Amino acid sequence: NTTLVIKTKSLKAKEVMESLNAELIGTGGNGFCESDHYFHYQLGIVDVEIISGFRVKTFNAEYVYSYNSKEIDFCTIYEEEKITIPMIPVEAQYLLYRMMCWFEPNRRIKADFISLYLQNYGLEHLVVFEKALAQKLPYWAIDEVKDFMKGGQ
């Protein structure tokens, strides 16, 4: 799961994860994925990434999901107790993971799962794809987004 947060809340999110005894696995970018703050945690069997100011730079393109509180979805996991985690829209997750596939091959699996989800359940946050088309995306990403928006893919 990926959680994008506004910069002023990222350190608070870090405190919450630590209070849940989540294990910090990684921090920092790789030249293709950059962010203002990045914390990758393992919480039980769930990976949680807390990111602010996230951007993917690849294929001579860049995709940035701008935080919008009206587009946040929630995921509930159960460990010893019920934990609800806010998540960025699946539409944004799809684009982010899809653009990461060539330099992080394990991201293809996530992109494929998200693609199946969107095919089966449709778009909940169409505006995310509309805003993405205004950015400099790779040609294939533009085609995929347009297909999803038409109800295809």
mmCIF file of C-alpha atoms in Angstrom:
data_model
loop_
_atom_site.group_PDB
_atom_site.id
_atom_site.type_symbol
_atom_site.label_atom_id
_atom_site.label_comp_id
_atom_site.label_asym_id
_atom_site.label_seq_id
_atom_site.Cartn_x
_atom_site.Cartn_y
_atom_site.Cartn_z
ATOM 1 C CA ASN A 1 0.000 0.000 0.000
ATOM 2 C CA THR A 2 1.188 3.490 -0.782
ATOM 3 C CA THR A 3 0.148 6.459 1.294
ATOM 4 C CA LEU A 4 0.873 9.950 0.027
ATOM 5 C CA VAL A 5 0.684 12.639 2.654
ATOM 6 C CA ILE A 6 1.137 16.373 2.686
ATOM 7 C CA LYS A 7 4.647 17.321 3.722
ATOM 8 C CA THR A 8 3.649 18.737 7.106
ATOM 9 C CA LYS A 9 1.954 15.431 8.063
ATOM 10 C CA SER A 10 4.659 12.985 6.938
ATOM 11 C CA LEU A 11 6.594 13.099 10.201
ATOM 12 C CA LYS A 12 3.361 12.566 12.156
ATOM 13 C CA ALA A 13 2.599 9.532 9.957
ATOM 14 C CA LYS A 14 6.107 8.264 10.747
ATOM 15 C CA GLU A 15 5.356 8.564 14.476
ATOM 16 C CA VAL A 16 2.103 6.617 14.040
ATOM 17 C CA MET A 17 3.873 3.782 12.216
ATOM 18 C CA GLU A 18 6.523 3.618 14.930
ATOM 19 C CA SER A 19 3.833 3.528 17.633
ATOM 20 C CA LEU A 20 2.367 0.468 15.840
ATOM 21 C CA ASN A 21 5.826 -1.187 15.986
ATOM 22 C CA ALA A 22 6.123 -1.145 12.205
ATOM 23 C CA GLU A 23 9.602 -1.951 10.919
ATOM 24 C CA LEU A 24 11.307 0.798 8.879
ATOM 25 C CA ILE A 25 12.641 -0.892 5.735
ATOM 26 C CA GLY A 26 13.872 2.009 3.630
ATOM 27 C CA THR A 27 14.103 5.722 2.962
ATOM 28 C CA GLY A 28 15.200 7.848 0.016
ATOM 29 C CA GLY A 29 14.884 7.904 -3.771
ATOM 30 C CA ASN A 30 16.658 6.193 -6.648
ATOM 31 C CA GLY A 31 16.870 8.906 -9.318
ATOM 32 C CA PHE A 32 13.655 7.721 -10.982
ATOM 33 C CA CYS A 33 11.404 7.964 -7.914
ATOM 34 C CA GLU A 34 11.945 11.090 -5.864
ATOM 35 C CA SER A 35 10.085 12.623 -2.953
ATOM 36 C CA ASP A 36 10.382 15.186 -0.202
ATOM 37 C CA HIS A 37 9.906 12.452 2.436
ATOM 38 C CA TYR A 38 9.851 8.669 1.962
ATOM 39 C CA PHE A 39 9.434 5.992 4.645
ATOM 40 C CA HIS A 40 8.868 2.331 3.711
ATOM 41 C CA TYR A 41 7.472 0.263 6.595
ATOM 42 C CA GLN A 42 6.517 -3.375 7.125
ATOM 43 C CA LEU A 43 3.414 -3.629 9.339
ATOM 44 C CA GLY A 44 2.701 -7.304 9.853
ATOM 45 C CA ILE A 45 2.290 -8.672 6.326
ATOM 46 C CA VAL A 46 1.504 -5.261 4.824
ATOM 47 C CA ASP A 47 3.992 -2.904 3.176
ATOM 48 C CA VAL A 48 3.202 0.748 3.875
ATOM 49 C CA GLU A 49 4.996 3.551 2.064
ATOM 50 C CA ILE A 50 4.581 7.054 3.473
ATOM 51 C CA ILE A 51 5.519 9.596 0.848
ATOM 52 C CA SER A 52 5.212 13.350 0.413
ATOM 53 C CA GLY A 53 6.041 15.236 -2.771
ATOM 54 C CA PHE A 54 6.343 12.009 -4.791
ATOM 55 C CA ARG A 55 7.261 12.065 -8.477
ATOM 56 C CA VAL A 56 8.274 9.430 -11.028
ATOM 57 C CA LYS A 57 10.732 10.482 -13.720
ATOM 58 C CA THR A 58 11.102 8.019 -16.585
ATOM 59 C CA PHE A 59 10.756 7.713 -20.361
ATOM 60 C CA ASN A 60 11.598 11.451 -20.672
ATOM 61 C CA ALA A 61 8.412 12.109 -18.729
ATOM 62 C CA GLU A 62 7.366 12.854 -15.195
ATOM 63 C CA TYR A 63 4.222 12.036 -13.257
ATOM 64 C CA VAL A 64 3.335 13.814 -10.025
ATOM 65 C CA TYR A 65 0.229 13.029 -8.010
ATOM 66 C CA SER A 66 -0.805 16.200 -6.202
ATOM 67 C CA TYR A 67 -2.419 15.446 -2.871
ATOM 68 C CA ASN A 68 -6.158 16.116 -2.732
ATOM 69 C CA SER A 69 -7.997 15.155 0.458
ATOM 70 C CA LYS A 70 -11.233 14.580 -1.519
ATOM 71 C CA GLU A 71 -9.565 11.785 -3.497
ATOM 72 C CA ILE A 72 -8.266 9.759 -0.556
ATOM 73 C CA ASP A 73 -9.541 6.192 -0.164
ATOM 74 C CA PHE A 74 -9.190 3.988 2.898
ATOM 75 C CA CYS A 75 -7.891 0.456 3.394
ATOM 76 C CA THR A 76 -8.637 -1.520 6.536
ATOM 77 C CA ILE A 77 -6.230 -4.203 7.718
ATOM 78 C CA TYR A 78 -6.545 -6.456 10.724
ATOM 79 C CA GLU A 79 -3.591 -7.384 12.866
ATOM 80 C CA GLU A 80 -4.283 -7.596 16.603
ATOM 81 C CA GLU A 81 -6.709 -4.746 16.061
ATOM 82 C CA LYS A 82 -8.445 -3.004 13.168
ATOM 83 C CA ILE A 83 -6.218 -0.413 11.478
ATOM 84 C CA THR A 84 -7.520 1.951 8.799
ATOM 85 C CA ILE A 85 -4.940 3.472 6.465
ATOM 86 C CA PRO A 86 -5.648 6.366 4.072
ATOM 87 C CA MET A 87 -4.473 5.681 0.522
ATOM 88 C CA ILE A 88 -4.075 7.644 -2.671
ATOM 89 C CA PRO A 89 -6.603 6.758 -5.390
ATOM 90 C CA VAL A 90 -6.016 3.525 -7.303
ATOM 91 C CA GLU A 91 -5.911 5.595 -10.495
ATOM 92 C CA ALA A 92 -2.813 7.437 -9.220
ATOM 93 C CA GLN A 93 -1.297 4.205 -7.920
ATOM 94 C CA TYR A 94 -1.776 2.636 -11.355
ATOM 95 C CA LEU A 95 0.137 5.418 -13.116
ATOM 96 C CA LEU A 96 2.906 5.501 -10.533
ATOM 97 C CA TYR A 97 3.475 1.727 -10.565
ATOM 98 C CA ARG A 98 3.073 1.475 -14.343
ATOM 99 C CA MET A 99 5.752 4.110 -14.919
ATOM 100 C CA MET A 100 8.095 2.322 -12.476
ATOM 101 C CA CYS A 101 7.893 -1.058 -14.257
ATOM 102 C CA TRP A 102 11.000 -0.735 -16.392
ATOM 103 C CA PHE A 103 13.430 0.067 -13.552
ATOM 104 C CA GLU A 104 11.643 -1.903 -10.796
ATOM 105 C CA PRO A 105 10.225 -5.041 -12.463
ATOM 106 C CA ASN A 106 8.352 -6.149 -9.305
ATOM 107 C CA ARG A 107 6.164 -3.055 -9.730
ATOM 108 C CA ARG A 108 4.619 -4.642 -12.849
ATOM 109 C CA ILE A 109 2.747 -7.115 -10.642
ATOM 110 C CA LYS A 110 1.221 -4.258 -8.645
ATOM 111 C CA ALA A 111 0.356 -2.339 -11.829
ATOM 112 C CA ASP A 112 -1.269 -5.472 -13.282
ATOM 113 C CA PHE A 113 -3.347 -6.048 -10.121
ATOM 114 C CA ILE A 114 -4.466 -2.429 -10.114
ATOM 115 C CA SER A 115 -5.311 -2.672 -13.819
ATOM 116 C CA LEU A 116 -7.548 -5.693 -13.097
ATOM 117 C CA TYR A 117 -9.188 -3.807 -10.248
ATOM 118 C CA LEU A 118 -9.939 -0.829 -12.494
ATOM 119 C CA GLN A 119 -11.280 -3.127 -15.225
ATOM 120 C CA ASN A 120 -13.598 -4.880 -12.768
ATOM 121 C CA TYR A 121 -14.719 -1.931 -10.657
ATOM 122 C CA GLY A 122 -14.241 1.078 -12.917
ATOM 123 C CA LEU A 123 -12.845 4.501 -12.148
ATOM 124 C CA GLU A 124 -13.783 6.172 -8.898
ATOM 125 C CA HIS A 125 -11.602 9.249 -9.322
ATOM 126 C CA LEU A 126 -11.761 10.111 -13.030
ATOM 127 C CA VAL A 127 -10.288 13.524 -12.272
ATOM 128 C CA VAL A 128 -6.950 11.871 -11.384
ATOM 129 C CA PHE A 129 -6.622 10.588 -14.957
ATOM 130 C CA GLU A 130 -7.875 13.896 -16.376
ATOM 131 C CA LYS A 131 -5.178 15.784 -14.454
ATOM 132 C CA ALA A 132 -2.561 13.205 -15.469
ATOM 133 C CA LEU A 133 -3.254 13.826 -19.154
ATOM 134 C CA ALA A 134 -2.256 17.468 -18.602
ATOM 135 C CA GLN A 135 1.216 16.295 -17.526
ATOM 136 C CA LYS A 136 4.057 15.058 -19.701
ATOM 137 C CA LEU A 137 3.324 11.310 -19.757
ATOM 138 C CA PRO A 138 4.871 8.663 -22.018
ATOM 139 C CA TYR A 139 2.774 7.986 -25.158
ATOM 140 C CA TRP A 140 1.800 4.489 -23.968
ATOM 141 C CA ALA A 141 0.601 5.852 -20.605
ATOM 142 C CA ILE A 142 -1.565 8.416 -22.402
ATOM 143 C CA ASP A 143 -3.111 5.598 -24.483
ATOM 144 C CA GLU A 144 -3.749 3.438 -21.396
ATOM 145 C CA VAL A 145 -5.323 6.303 -19.454
ATOM 146 C CA LYS A 146 -7.589 7.167 -22.373
ATOM 147 C CA ASP A 147 -8.623 3.503 -22.682
ATOM 148 C CA PHE A 148 -9.552 3.367 -18.993
ATOM 149 C CA MET A 149 -11.483 6.621 -19.324
ATOM 150 C CA LYS A 150 -13.484 5.135 -22.208
ATOM 151 C CA GLY A 151 -14.249 2.062 -20.101
ATOM 152 C CA GLY A 152 -11.800 -0.179 -21.927
ATOM 153 C CA GLN A 153 -8.384 -1.627 -21.111
#
